[in-house]
């Protein structure tokens, strides 16, 4: 223990030290008011040997929180009933070990590798949209299990992301390697685009698009030029927001509330922004992300952020703190070579306030279903 007399330090330094200690104590108390219990509920994998063709690029839960859709390199959209996956845990008293062949309710084959999936708002979880490596956006009717709309206007260049508007769910948007973000409306003759923007002057790939789910006309666009952009869909001539701070590609953008957005970059950072002031609020570090798409999802009710990592782990951040509050490694059940895998997609179940569920997909096709319950809530 140091034993210095107060004469060795100016009074102002002593006061500053006391203020720092008080601030640290307040932060510790704030952290203690919210504690979580994390538990692995189910692991879904394939019985055959792991293969690159199993890699999952998208895991999407519907608005009800009970239907889970996955897609990726295997050229399949698989649909699961989440409550059934969780019920297996209750029956067995621990994490259920399941096989895709028996765990999924049904699947549909697709003509190309899938990069993203989105449930269409207002469709009663009947319609899901997909984007693929061949540059095509397709909508599927899940009841009839057939495609009902298709558009191919990105010149065959891979479409990384697609989303639907929440103020007019028929309207969609897609972002592609061709450097454009396009908005389209199937009600227009031929489903032609209603707007096209090229955020980067150098035509850098557009890696993500997301409409603001809280209303308003803002759509977020993340680019390989290290920036995230915001456009007002009512006036698409120029961006109304440009967010600079990432050192590499902006791979994901997700709205946390009506004026807060989170972005993920291949610089290994998540960043939270005030969209009205275009101000950086906080940077989150801990996961590994240098070149791959590792997923980003937000649980809006609880203010939690989830992402994957290139070291095969799932990371959860509380929006208030820059360091992760929970990390879980993907264990390779009955498989070899897991040290080379990575977590490639994540999705939060949005229903409920006292607990939540996070689904994560891996580069080997493995799914993990993670339950979280609040132990202390101040």
mmCIF file of C-alpha atoms in Angstrom:
data_model
loop_
_atom_site.group_PDB
_atom_site.id
_atom_site.type_symbol
_atom_site.label_atom_id
_atom_site.label_comp_id
_atom_site.label_asym_id
_atom_site.label_seq_id
_atom_site.Cartn_x
_atom_site.Cartn_y
_atom_site.Cartn_z
ATOM 1 C CA UNK A 1 0.000 0.000 0.000
ATOM 2 C CA UNK A 2 1.303 3.477 -0.838
ATOM 3 C CA UNK A 3 1.746 5.733 2.203
ATOM 4 C CA UNK A 4 2.120 9.297 0.969
ATOM 5 C CA UNK A 5 1.243 12.419 2.902
ATOM 6 C CA UNK A 6 -1.199 14.831 1.320
ATOM 7 C CA UNK A 7 1.545 17.432 0.978
ATOM 8 C CA UNK A 8 3.004 15.455 -1.914
ATOM 9 C CA UNK A 9 -0.046 16.237 -4.099
ATOM 10 C CA UNK A 10 -1.846 19.469 -4.895
ATOM 11 C CA UNK A 11 -5.357 19.764 -3.443
ATOM 12 C CA UNK A 12 -6.876 19.757 -6.934
ATOM 13 C CA UNK A 13 -5.275 16.385 -7.729
ATOM 14 C CA UNK A 14 -6.636 14.913 -4.507
ATOM 15 C CA UNK A 15 -10.089 16.193 -5.374
ATOM 16 C CA UNK A 16 -9.823 14.842 -8.914
ATOM 17 C CA UNK A 17 -8.812 11.445 -7.590
ATOM 18 C CA UNK A 18 -11.775 11.384 -5.223
ATOM 19 C CA UNK A 19 -14.130 12.324 -8.038
ATOM 20 C CA UNK A 20 -12.746 9.530 -10.204
ATOM 21 C CA UNK A 21 -13.215 7.023 -7.374
ATOM 22 C CA UNK A 22 -16.783 8.207 -6.838
ATOM 23 C CA UNK A 23 -17.485 7.933 -10.565
ATOM 24 C CA UNK A 24 -16.065 4.410 -10.632
ATOM 25 C CA UNK A 25 -18.230 3.433 -7.671
ATOM 26 C CA UNK A 26 -21.342 4.808 -9.371
ATOM 27 C CA UNK A 27 -20.544 2.830 -12.516
ATOM 28 C CA UNK A 28 -20.069 -0.326 -10.473
ATOM 29 C CA UNK A 29 -23.407 0.218 -8.758
ATOM 30 C CA UNK A 30 -25.087 0.811 -12.109
ATOM 31 C CA UNK A 31 -23.625 -2.438 -13.439
ATOM 32 C CA UNK A 32 -24.833 -4.345 -10.367
ATOM 33 C CA UNK A 33 -28.429 -3.258 -10.945
ATOM 34 C CA UNK A 34 -28.651 -5.434 -14.047
ATOM 35 C CA UNK A 35 -27.292 -8.985 -13.948
ATOM 36 C CA UNK A 36 -28.026 -11.682 -16.488
ATOM 37 C CA UNK A 37 -28.159 -15.455 -16.378
ATOM 38 C CA UNK A 38 -27.051 -16.970 -19.701
ATOM 39 C CA UNK A 39 -27.749 -20.589 -20.597
ATOM 40 C CA UNK A 40 -27.212 -22.614 -23.752
ATOM 41 C CA UNK A 41 -30.594 -24.145 -24.602
ATOM 42 C CA UNK A 42 -30.053 -26.014 -27.863
ATOM 43 C CA UNK A 43 -27.338 -26.873 -30.358
ATOM 44 C CA UNK A 44 -28.414 -27.815 -33.880
ATOM 45 C CA UNK A 45 -25.873 -29.321 -36.274
ATOM 46 C CA UNK A 46 -25.622 -31.815 -39.111
ATOM 47 C CA UNK A 47 -24.837 -35.462 -38.522
ATOM 48 C CA UNK A 48 -22.477 -35.585 -41.463
ATOM 49 C CA UNK A 49 -18.940 -34.191 -41.316
ATOM 50 C CA UNK A 50 -18.569 -30.438 -41.265
ATOM 51 C CA UNK A 51 -18.166 -28.821 -44.650
ATOM 52 C CA UNK A 52 -17.743 -25.345 -46.034
ATOM 53 C CA UNK A 53 -21.102 -25.765 -47.787
ATOM 54 C CA UNK A 54 -22.846 -25.644 -44.383
ATOM 55 C CA UNK A 55 -21.861 -22.036 -43.595
ATOM 56 C CA UNK A 56 -24.779 -19.877 -42.403
ATOM 57 C CA UNK A 57 -24.949 -16.309 -43.666
ATOM 58 C CA UNK A 58 -28.303 -15.341 -42.127
ATOM 59 C CA UNK A 59 -30.383 -16.221 -39.069
ATOM 60 C CA UNK A 60 -33.673 -14.297 -38.817
ATOM 61 C CA UNK A 61 -36.448 -14.498 -36.210
ATOM 62 C CA UNK A 62 -39.912 -13.306 -37.215
ATOM 63 C CA UNK A 63 -41.946 -10.649 -35.384
ATOM 64 C CA UNK A 64 -43.742 -13.266 -33.267
ATOM 65 C CA UNK A 65 -40.400 -14.570 -32.039
ATOM 66 C CA UNK A 66 -41.333 -18.175 -32.768
ATOM 67 C CA UNK A 67 -40.244 -18.758 -36.366
ATOM 68 C CA UNK A 68 -36.547 -18.922 -37.176
ATOM 69 C CA UNK A 69 -35.253 -18.913 -40.748
ATOM 70 C CA UNK A 70 -31.665 -19.621 -41.761
ATOM 71 C CA UNK A 71 -29.841 -19.434 -45.055
ATOM 72 C CA UNK A 72 -26.310 -19.607 -46.395
ATOM 73 C CA UNK A 73 -23.922 -21.437 -48.639
ATOM 74 C CA UNK A 74 -25.991 -24.640 -48.691
ATOM 75 C CA UNK A 75 -28.638 -22.978 -50.925
ATOM 76 C CA UNK A 76 -31.466 -23.768 -48.527
ATOM 77 C CA UNK A 77 -33.882 -21.734 -46.443
ATOM 78 C CA UNK A 78 -34.600 -23.757 -43.324
ATOM 79 C CA UNK A 79 -37.500 -22.804 -41.056
ATOM 80 C CA UNK A 80 -37.623 -23.835 -37.383
ATOM 81 C CA UNK A 81 -40.146 -23.423 -34.589
ATOM 82 C CA UNK A 82 -38.155 -21.814 -31.785
ATOM 83 C CA UNK A 83 -40.527 -22.984 -29.064
ATOM 84 C CA UNK A 84 -39.902 -26.575 -30.178
ATOM 85 C CA UNK A 85 -36.147 -26.084 -29.894
ATOM 86 C CA UNK A 86 -36.561 -24.642 -26.408
ATOM 87 C CA UNK A 87 -38.959 -27.427 -25.401
ATOM 88 C CA UNK A 88 -36.238 -29.970 -26.091
ATOM 89 C CA UNK A 89 -34.130 -28.291 -23.418
ATOM 90 C CA UNK A 90 -36.966 -28.483 -20.881
ATOM 91 C CA UNK A 91 -37.437 -32.194 -21.583
ATOM 92 C CA UNK A 92 -33.753 -33.064 -21.260
ATOM 93 C CA UNK A 93 -32.788 -30.679 -18.458
ATOM 94 C CA UNK A 94 -29.834 -29.196 -20.353
ATOM 95 C CA UNK A 95 -28.755 -28.057 -23.800
ATOM 96 C CA UNK A 96 -30.509 -30.213 -26.379
ATOM 97 C CA UNK A 97 -28.270 -31.651 -29.130
ATOM 98 C CA UNK A 98 -30.313 -31.751 -32.329
ATOM 99 C CA UNK A 99 -29.857 -32.479 -36.010
ATOM 100 C CA UNK A 100 -30.965 -30.067 -38.740
ATOM 101 C CA UNK A 101 -32.764 -32.849 -40.591
ATOM 102 C CA UNK A 102 -35.178 -33.492 -37.725
ATOM 103 C CA UNK A 103 -35.144 -30.107 -35.936
ATOM 104 C CA UNK A 104 -36.325 -27.928 -38.816
ATOM 105 C CA UNK A 105 -40.022 -27.872 -39.751
ATOM 106 C CA UNK A 106 -39.264 -27.667 -43.472
ATOM 107 C CA UNK A 107 -36.792 -26.259 -45.978
ATOM 108 C CA UNK A 108 -36.807 -24.822 -49.482
ATOM 109 C CA UNK A 109 -33.976 -25.084 -51.983
ATOM 110 C CA UNK A 110 -32.774 -21.853 -53.593
ATOM 111 C CA UNK A 111 -30.937 -21.359 -56.886
ATOM 112 C CA UNK A 112 -27.943 -19.590 -55.349
ATOM 113 C CA UNK A 113 -25.996 -19.104 -52.122
ATOM 114 C CA UNK A 114 -27.852 -16.791 -49.734
ATOM 115 C CA UNK A 115 -26.351 -13.718 -48.083
ATOM 116 C CA UNK A 116 -29.360 -12.355 -46.159
ATOM 117 C CA UNK A 117 -32.961 -13.048 -45.175
ATOM 118 C CA UNK A 118 -35.731 -10.727 -43.966
ATOM 119 C CA UNK A 119 -39.295 -11.492 -42.915
ATOM 120 C CA UNK A 120 -41.740 -9.227 -44.721
ATOM 121 C CA UNK A 121 -43.598 -6.981 -42.230
ATOM 122 C CA UNK A 122 -47.369 -7.356 -42.223
ATOM 123 C CA UNK A 123 -47.329 -10.713 -44.012
ATOM 124 C CA UNK A 124 -48.139 -12.741 -40.914
ATOM 125 C CA UNK A 125 -44.768 -14.513 -41.262
ATOM 126 C CA UNK A 126 -45.941 -15.937 -44.555
ATOM 127 C CA UNK A 127 -43.475 -14.118 -46.836
ATOM 128 C CA UNK A 128 -39.701 -13.970 -46.501
ATOM 129 C CA UNK A 129 -37.250 -12.110 -48.728
ATOM 130 C CA UNK A 130 -33.744 -13.259 -49.615
ATOM 131 C CA UNK A 131 -30.706 -11.889 -51.398
ATOM 132 C CA UNK A 132 -28.054 -14.046 -53.007
ATOM 133 C CA UNK A 133 -24.583 -14.300 -54.471
ATOM 134 C CA UNK A 134 -25.944 -14.134 -58.038
ATOM 135 C CA UNK A 135 -27.275 -10.604 -57.488
ATOM 136 C CA UNK A 136 -30.948 -11.589 -57.214
ATOM 137 C CA UNK A 137 -33.598 -10.664 -54.630
ATOM 138 C CA UNK A 138 -36.398 -13.225 -54.262
ATOM 139 C CA UNK A 139 -39.563 -13.271 -52.143
ATOM 140 C CA UNK A 140 -40.965 -16.646 -51.097
ATOM 141 C CA UNK A 141 -44.476 -17.534 -50.013
ATOM 142 C CA UNK A 142 -43.801 -19.990 -47.191
ATOM 143 C CA UNK A 143 -47.286 -21.484 -47.130
ATOM 144 C CA UNK A 144 -47.135 -22.461 -50.774
ATOM 145 C CA UNK A 145 -43.311 -22.707 -50.645
ATOM 146 C CA UNK A 146 -42.843 -21.000 -53.977
ATOM 147 C CA UNK A 147 -41.149 -17.764 -55.125
ATOM 148 C CA UNK A 148 -43.644 -14.953 -55.719
ATOM 149 C CA UNK A 149 -41.395 -12.044 -56.710
ATOM 150 C CA UNK A 150 -37.915 -11.765 -58.185
ATOM 151 C CA UNK A 151 -35.729 -8.900 -59.264
ATOM 152 C CA UNK A 152 -32.279 -8.886 -60.819
ATOM 153 C CA UNK A 153 -31.060 -5.342 -61.367
ATOM 154 C CA UNK A 154 -27.593 -5.435 -59.804
ATOM 155 C CA UNK A 155 -25.950 -6.753 -62.947
ATOM 156 C CA UNK A 156 -25.259 -10.173 -61.497
ATOM 157 C CA UNK A 157 -23.144 -8.705 -58.695
ATOM 158 C CA UNK A 158 -23.603 -10.242 -55.266
ATOM 159 C CA UNK A 159 -26.337 -8.677 -53.136
ATOM 160 C CA UNK A 160 -25.117 -8.562 -49.538
ATOM 161 C CA UNK A 161 -28.238 -7.290 -47.813
ATOM 162 C CA UNK A 162 -31.938 -6.585 -48.279
ATOM 163 C CA UNK A 163 -34.681 -5.140 -46.063
ATOM 164 C CA UNK A 164 -38.312 -4.032 -46.090
ATOM 165 C CA UNK A 165 -39.772 -0.656 -45.209
ATOM 166 C CA UNK A 166 -41.976 -0.549 -42.125
ATOM 167 C CA UNK A 167 -44.120 2.387 -43.270
ATOM 168 C CA UNK A 168 -44.920 0.604 -46.551
ATOM 169 C CA UNK A 169 -43.892 -3.070 -46.253
ATOM 170 C CA UNK A 170 -44.252 -3.675 -49.971
ATOM 171 C CA UNK A 171 -41.243 -1.423 -50.584
ATOM 172 C CA UNK A 172 -37.840 -3.069 -50.283
ATOM 173 C CA UNK A 173 -34.170 -2.164 -50.661
ATOM 174 C CA UNK A 174 -31.022 -4.058 -51.556
ATOM 175 C CA UNK A 175 -27.295 -3.320 -51.410
ATOM 176 C CA UNK A 176 -24.737 -4.906 -53.691
ATOM 177 C CA UNK A 177 -21.136 -5.300 -54.776
ATOM 178 C CA UNK A 178 -22.045 -3.064 -57.712
ATOM 179 C CA UNK A 179 -21.803 -0.088 -55.339
ATOM 180 C CA UNK A 180 -25.504 0.763 -55.340
ATOM 181 C CA UNK A 181 -28.414 0.653 -52.953
ATOM 182 C CA UNK A 182 -31.664 0.226 -54.824
ATOM 183 C CA UNK A 183 -35.249 0.643 -53.647
ATOM 184 C CA UNK A 184 -38.003 -1.234 -55.431
ATOM 185 C CA UNK A 185 -41.758 -1.767 -55.345
ATOM 186 C CA UNK A 186 -43.418 -4.897 -56.819
ATOM 187 C CA UNK A 187 -46.533 -2.818 -57.487
ATOM 188 C CA UNK A 188 -44.642 -0.911 -60.155
ATOM 189 C CA UNK A 189 -44.783 -2.477 -63.570
ATOM 190 C CA UNK A 190 -42.136 -5.166 -63.711
ATOM 191 C CA UNK A 191 -41.118 -4.398 -60.136
ATOM 192 C CA UNK A 192 -38.569 -1.883 -61.417
ATOM 193 C CA UNK A 193 -36.507 0.181 -59.012
ATOM 194 C CA UNK A 194 -37.977 3.396 -57.680
ATOM 195 C CA UNK A 195 -34.633 4.837 -56.535
ATOM 196 C CA UNK A 196 -30.927 4.131 -56.879
ATOM 197 C CA UNK A 197 -28.105 5.701 -54.906
ATOM 198 C CA UNK A 198 -24.365 5.211 -55.110
ATOM 199 C CA UNK A 199 -23.105 6.281 -51.641
ATOM 200 C CA UNK A 200 -19.414 6.024 -52.439
ATOM 201 C CA UNK A 201 -17.888 8.005 -55.277
ATOM 202 C CA UNK A 202 -15.537 5.082 -55.863
ATOM 203 C CA UNK A 203 -18.452 2.629 -56.167
ATOM 204 C CA UNK A 204 -17.403 0.732 -53.047
ATOM 205 C CA UNK A 205 -19.656 -2.255 -52.327
ATOM 206 C CA UNK A 206 -22.804 -1.639 -50.287
ATOM 207 C CA UNK A 207 -22.726 -4.249 -47.521
ATOM 208 C CA UNK A 208 -25.881 -3.538 -45.510
ATOM 209 C CA UNK A 209 -29.216 -1.744 -45.697
ATOM 210 C CA UNK A 210 -31.822 -1.253 -42.966
ATOM 211 C CA UNK A 211 -34.974 0.842 -42.825
ATOM 212 C CA UNK A 212 -35.681 2.567 -39.523
ATOM 213 C CA UNK A 213 -38.233 0.221 -37.848
ATOM 214 C CA UNK A 214 -39.448 3.023 -35.558
ATOM 215 C CA UNK A 215 -41.013 5.068 -38.331
ATOM 216 C CA UNK A 216 -39.809 8.010 -40.359
ATOM 217 C CA UNK A 217 -38.131 7.886 -43.710
ATOM 218 C CA UNK A 218 -34.537 7.049 -42.757
ATOM 219 C CA UNK A 219 -32.709 4.123 -44.309
ATOM 220 C CA UNK A 220 -29.181 3.216 -43.181
ATOM 221 C CA UNK A 221 -26.524 2.038 -45.625
ATOM 222 C CA UNK A 222 -23.109 0.606 -44.716
ATOM 223 C CA UNK A 223 -20.282 0.608 -47.258
ATOM 224 C CA UNK A 224 -16.835 -0.776 -47.880
ATOM 225 C CA UNK A 225 -15.566 2.825 -47.950
ATOM 226 C CA UNK A 226 -15.613 2.763 -44.093
ATOM 227 C CA UNK A 227 -18.697 4.955 -43.801
ATOM 228 C CA UNK A 228 -22.343 4.513 -42.888
ATOM 229 C CA UNK A 229 -24.885 6.694 -44.649
ATOM 230 C CA UNK A 230 -28.454 7.689 -43.944
ATOM 231 C CA UNK A 231 -30.939 8.580 -46.680
ATOM 232 C CA UNK A 232 -34.406 10.068 -46.441
ATOM 233 C CA UNK A 233 -36.490 7.839 -48.692
ATOM 234 C CA UNK A 234 -38.651 10.832 -49.624
ATOM 235 C CA UNK A 235 -35.647 12.630 -51.097
ATOM 236 C CA UNK A 236 -32.896 10.273 -52.178
ATOM 237 C CA UNK A 237 -30.680 12.707 -54.049
ATOM 238 C CA UNK A 238 -28.031 12.964 -51.315
ATOM 239 C CA UNK A 239 -27.463 11.420 -47.893
ATOM 240 C CA UNK A 240 -28.839 13.281 -44.890
ATOM 241 C CA UNK A 241 -26.305 11.566 -42.638
ATOM 242 C CA UNK A 242 -22.701 10.422 -43.044
ATOM 243 C CA UNK A 243 -21.077 8.589 -40.130
ATOM 244 C CA UNK A 244 -17.290 8.334 -40.175
ATOM 245 C CA UNK A 245 -15.196 6.496 -37.592
ATOM 246 C CA UNK A 246 -14.648 2.912 -38.705
ATOM 247 C CA UNK A 247 -11.220 2.035 -40.075
ATOM 248 C CA UNK A 248 -12.489 -0.701 -42.407
ATOM 249 C CA UNK A 249 -15.691 -1.877 -44.116
ATOM 250 C CA UNK A 250 -19.001 -1.143 -42.397
ATOM 251 C CA UNK A 251 -20.604 -4.585 -42.598
ATOM 252 C CA UNK A 252 -23.821 -4.022 -40.593
ATOM 253 C CA UNK A 253 -26.093 -1.215 -39.406
ATOM 254 C CA UNK A 254 -28.943 -1.757 -36.930
ATOM 255 C CA UNK A 255 -31.366 0.726 -35.340
ATOM 256 C CA UNK A 256 -31.528 0.430 -31.546
ATOM 257 C CA UNK A 257 -34.252 3.058 -31.079
ATOM 258 C CA UNK A 258 -35.766 5.960 -32.991
ATOM 259 C CA UNK A 259 -32.541 8.026 -32.880
ATOM 260 C CA UNK A 260 -29.778 5.526 -32.057
ATOM 261 C CA UNK A 261 -27.996 3.227 -34.481
ATOM 262 C CA UNK A 262 -25.260 0.619 -34.075
ATOM 263 C CA UNK A 263 -22.754 -0.215 -36.795
ATOM 264 C CA UNK A 264 -20.263 -3.056 -37.080
ATOM 265 C CA UNK A 265 -17.007 -2.883 -38.992
ATOM 266 C CA UNK A 266 -14.340 -5.352 -40.028
ATOM 267 C CA UNK A 267 -12.015 -3.236 -37.891
ATOM 268 C CA UNK A 268 -13.210 -5.268 -34.879
ATOM 269 C CA UNK A 269 -15.449 -2.519 -33.490
ATOM 270 C CA UNK A 270 -19.106 -1.856 -32.896
ATOM 271 C CA UNK A 271 -20.073 1.807 -32.741
ATOM 272 C CA UNK A 272 -23.238 3.419 -31.389
ATOM 273 C CA UNK A 273 -24.365 6.704 -32.975
ATOM 274 C CA UNK A 274 -26.861 9.456 -32.297
ATOM 275 C CA UNK A 275 -28.483 9.751 -35.720
ATOM 276 C CA UNK A 276 -29.928 13.209 -35.104
ATOM 277 C CA UNK A 277 -26.622 14.780 -34.049
ATOM 278 C CA UNK A 278 -24.514 12.402 -36.194
ATOM 279 C CA UNK A 279 -22.423 11.911 -33.063
ATOM 280 C CA UNK A 280 -20.472 8.860 -31.932
ATOM 281 C CA UNK A 281 -21.707 7.782 -28.501
ATOM 282 C CA UNK A 282 -19.577 4.736 -27.734
ATOM 283 C CA UNK A 283 -17.193 2.184 -29.280
ATOM 284 C CA UNK A 284 -17.356 -1.489 -28.291
ATOM 285 C CA UNK A 285 -14.360 -3.818 -28.531
ATOM 286 C CA UNK A 286 -13.564 -7.392 -27.584
ATOM 287 C CA UNK A 287 -14.630 -9.580 -30.497
ATOM 288 C CA UNK A 288 -12.360 -10.459 -33.429
ATOM 289 C CA UNK A 289 -13.416 -9.193 -36.847
ATOM 290 C CA UNK A 290 -10.807 -8.535 -39.530
ATOM 291 C CA UNK A 291 -12.348 -9.611 -42.827
ATOM 292 C CA UNK A 292 -15.498 -11.725 -42.440
ATOM 293 C CA UNK A 293 -19.181 -11.013 -41.914
ATOM 294 C CA UNK A 294 -19.845 -12.082 -38.316
ATOM 295 C CA UNK A 295 -23.385 -10.782 -37.796
ATOM 296 C CA UNK A 296 -24.906 -8.008 -35.699
ATOM 297 C CA UNK A 297 -28.263 -7.912 -33.924
ATOM 298 C CA UNK A 298 -29.759 -5.726 -31.194
ATOM 299 C CA UNK A 299 -32.292 -6.557 -28.486
ATOM 300 C CA UNK A 300 -34.128 -3.256 -28.321
ATOM 301 C CA UNK A 301 -36.089 -3.821 -25.092
ATOM 302 C CA UNK A 302 -32.998 -4.587 -23.050
ATOM 303 C CA UNK A 303 -30.385 -2.514 -24.853
ATOM 304 C CA UNK A 304 -28.144 -5.491 -25.639
ATOM 305 C CA UNK A 305 -25.946 -5.934 -28.710
ATOM 306 C CA UNK A 306 -24.946 -9.326 -30.067
ATOM 307 C CA UNK A 307 -22.295 -10.200 -32.633
ATOM 308 C CA UNK A 308 -20.142 -13.084 -33.762
ATOM 309 C CA UNK A 309 -16.389 -13.307 -33.850
ATOM 310 C CA UNK A 310 -13.680 -14.833 -36.012
ATOM 311 C CA UNK A 311 -12.393 -16.776 -32.998
ATOM 312 C CA UNK A 312 -15.630 -18.825 -32.999
ATOM 313 C CA UNK A 313 -17.280 -17.014 -30.103
ATOM 314 C CA UNK A 314 -20.534 -15.125 -29.523
ATOM 315 C CA UNK A 315 -20.218 -11.717 -27.832
ATOM 316 C CA UNK A 316 -22.913 -9.783 -25.985
ATOM 317 C CA UNK A 317 -22.504 -6.103 -25.084
ATOM 318 C CA UNK A 318 -24.671 -3.900 -22.899
ATOM 319 C CA UNK A 319 -25.122 -0.600 -24.731
ATOM 320 C CA UNK A 320 -23.864 1.257 -21.620
ATOM 321 C CA UNK A 321 -20.406 -0.329 -21.472
ATOM 322 C CA UNK A 322 -17.642 -0.663 -24.030
ATOM 323 C CA UNK A 323 -16.561 -4.170 -22.972
ATOM 324 C CA UNK A 324 -18.583 -7.376 -23.482
ATOM 325 C CA UNK A 325 -20.742 -8.619 -20.607
ATOM 326 C CA UNK A 326 -20.821 -12.221 -21.848
ATOM 327 C CA UNK A 327 -18.809 -14.396 -24.246
ATOM 328 C CA UNK A 328 -19.569 -17.960 -25.294
ATOM 329 C CA UNK A 329 -17.404 -20.220 -27.447
ATOM 330 C CA UNK A 330 -18.990 -22.390 -30.122
ATOM 331 C CA UNK A 331 -18.132 -25.920 -29.001
ATOM 332 C CA UNK A 332 -17.835 -28.326 -31.893
ATOM 333 C CA UNK A 333 -20.109 -31.174 -30.874
ATOM 334 C CA UNK A 334 -18.812 -34.351 -32.477
ATOM 335 C CA UNK A 335 -16.682 -32.424 -34.954
ATOM 336 C CA UNK A 336 -13.019 -31.767 -35.573
ATOM 337 C CA UNK A 337 -11.241 -28.626 -36.666
ATOM 338 C CA UNK A 338 -13.555 -26.224 -34.842
ATOM 339 C CA UNK A 339 -10.690 -23.902 -34.027
ATOM 340 C CA UNK A 340 -10.838 -22.630 -37.605
ATOM 341 C CA UNK A 341 -14.529 -21.775 -37.554
ATOM 342 C CA UNK A 342 -16.209 -18.450 -36.858
ATOM 343 C CA UNK A 343 -19.632 -17.233 -35.782
ATOM 344 C CA UNK A 344 -21.212 -15.849 -38.942
ATOM 345 C CA UNK A 345 -24.708 -14.625 -37.971
ATOM 346 C CA UNK A 346 -26.814 -13.685 -34.945
ATOM 347 C CA UNK A 347 -30.452 -12.765 -34.285
ATOM 348 C CA UNK A 348 -32.263 -11.589 -31.154
ATOM 349 C CA UNK A 349 -35.804 -12.588 -30.311
ATOM 350 C CA UNK A 350 -37.507 -9.206 -29.780
ATOM 351 C CA UNK A 351 -40.523 -10.281 -27.684
ATOM 352 C CA UNK A 352 -40.442 -9.988 -23.871
ATOM 353 C CA UNK A 353 -38.681 -7.623 -21.486
ATOM 354 C CA UNK A 354 -37.490 -9.767 -18.554
ATOM 355 C CA UNK A 355 -35.657 -12.254 -20.710
ATOM 356 C CA UNK A 356 -34.583 -12.876 -24.262
ATOM 357 C CA UNK A 357 -33.229 -15.443 -26.673
ATOM 358 C CA UNK A 358 -30.231 -15.104 -28.960
ATOM 359 C CA UNK A 359 -29.706 -17.421 -31.926
ATOM 360 C CA UNK A 360 -26.233 -17.653 -33.449
ATOM 361 C CA UNK A 361 -25.117 -19.447 -36.617
ATOM 362 C CA UNK A 362 -21.631 -20.684 -37.402
ATOM 363 C CA UNK A 363 -19.446 -21.080 -40.461
ATOM 364 C CA UNK A 364 -19.888 -24.861 -40.164
ATOM 365 C CA UNK A 365 -23.690 -24.618 -40.157
ATOM 366 C CA UNK A 366 -24.128 -25.063 -36.425
ATOM 367 C CA UNK A 367 -26.914 -23.197 -34.627
ATOM 368 C CA UNK A 368 -26.812 -22.289 -30.954
ATOM 369 C CA UNK A 369 -29.904 -21.103 -29.080
ATOM 370 C CA UNK A 370 -29.033 -19.088 -25.967
ATOM 371 C CA UNK A 371 -31.516 -18.059 -23.287
ATOM 372 C CA UNK A 372 -30.960 -15.024 -21.063
ATOM 373 C CA UNK A 373 -32.911 -14.106 -17.948
ATOM 374 C CA UNK A 374 -32.705 -11.025 -15.768
ATOM 375 C CA UNK A 375 -31.495 -11.781 -12.243
ATOM 376 C CA UNK A 376 -31.387 -8.181 -10.977
ATOM 377 C CA UNK A 377 -33.147 -5.242 -12.627
ATOM 378 C CA UNK A 378 -32.909 -1.890 -10.913
#
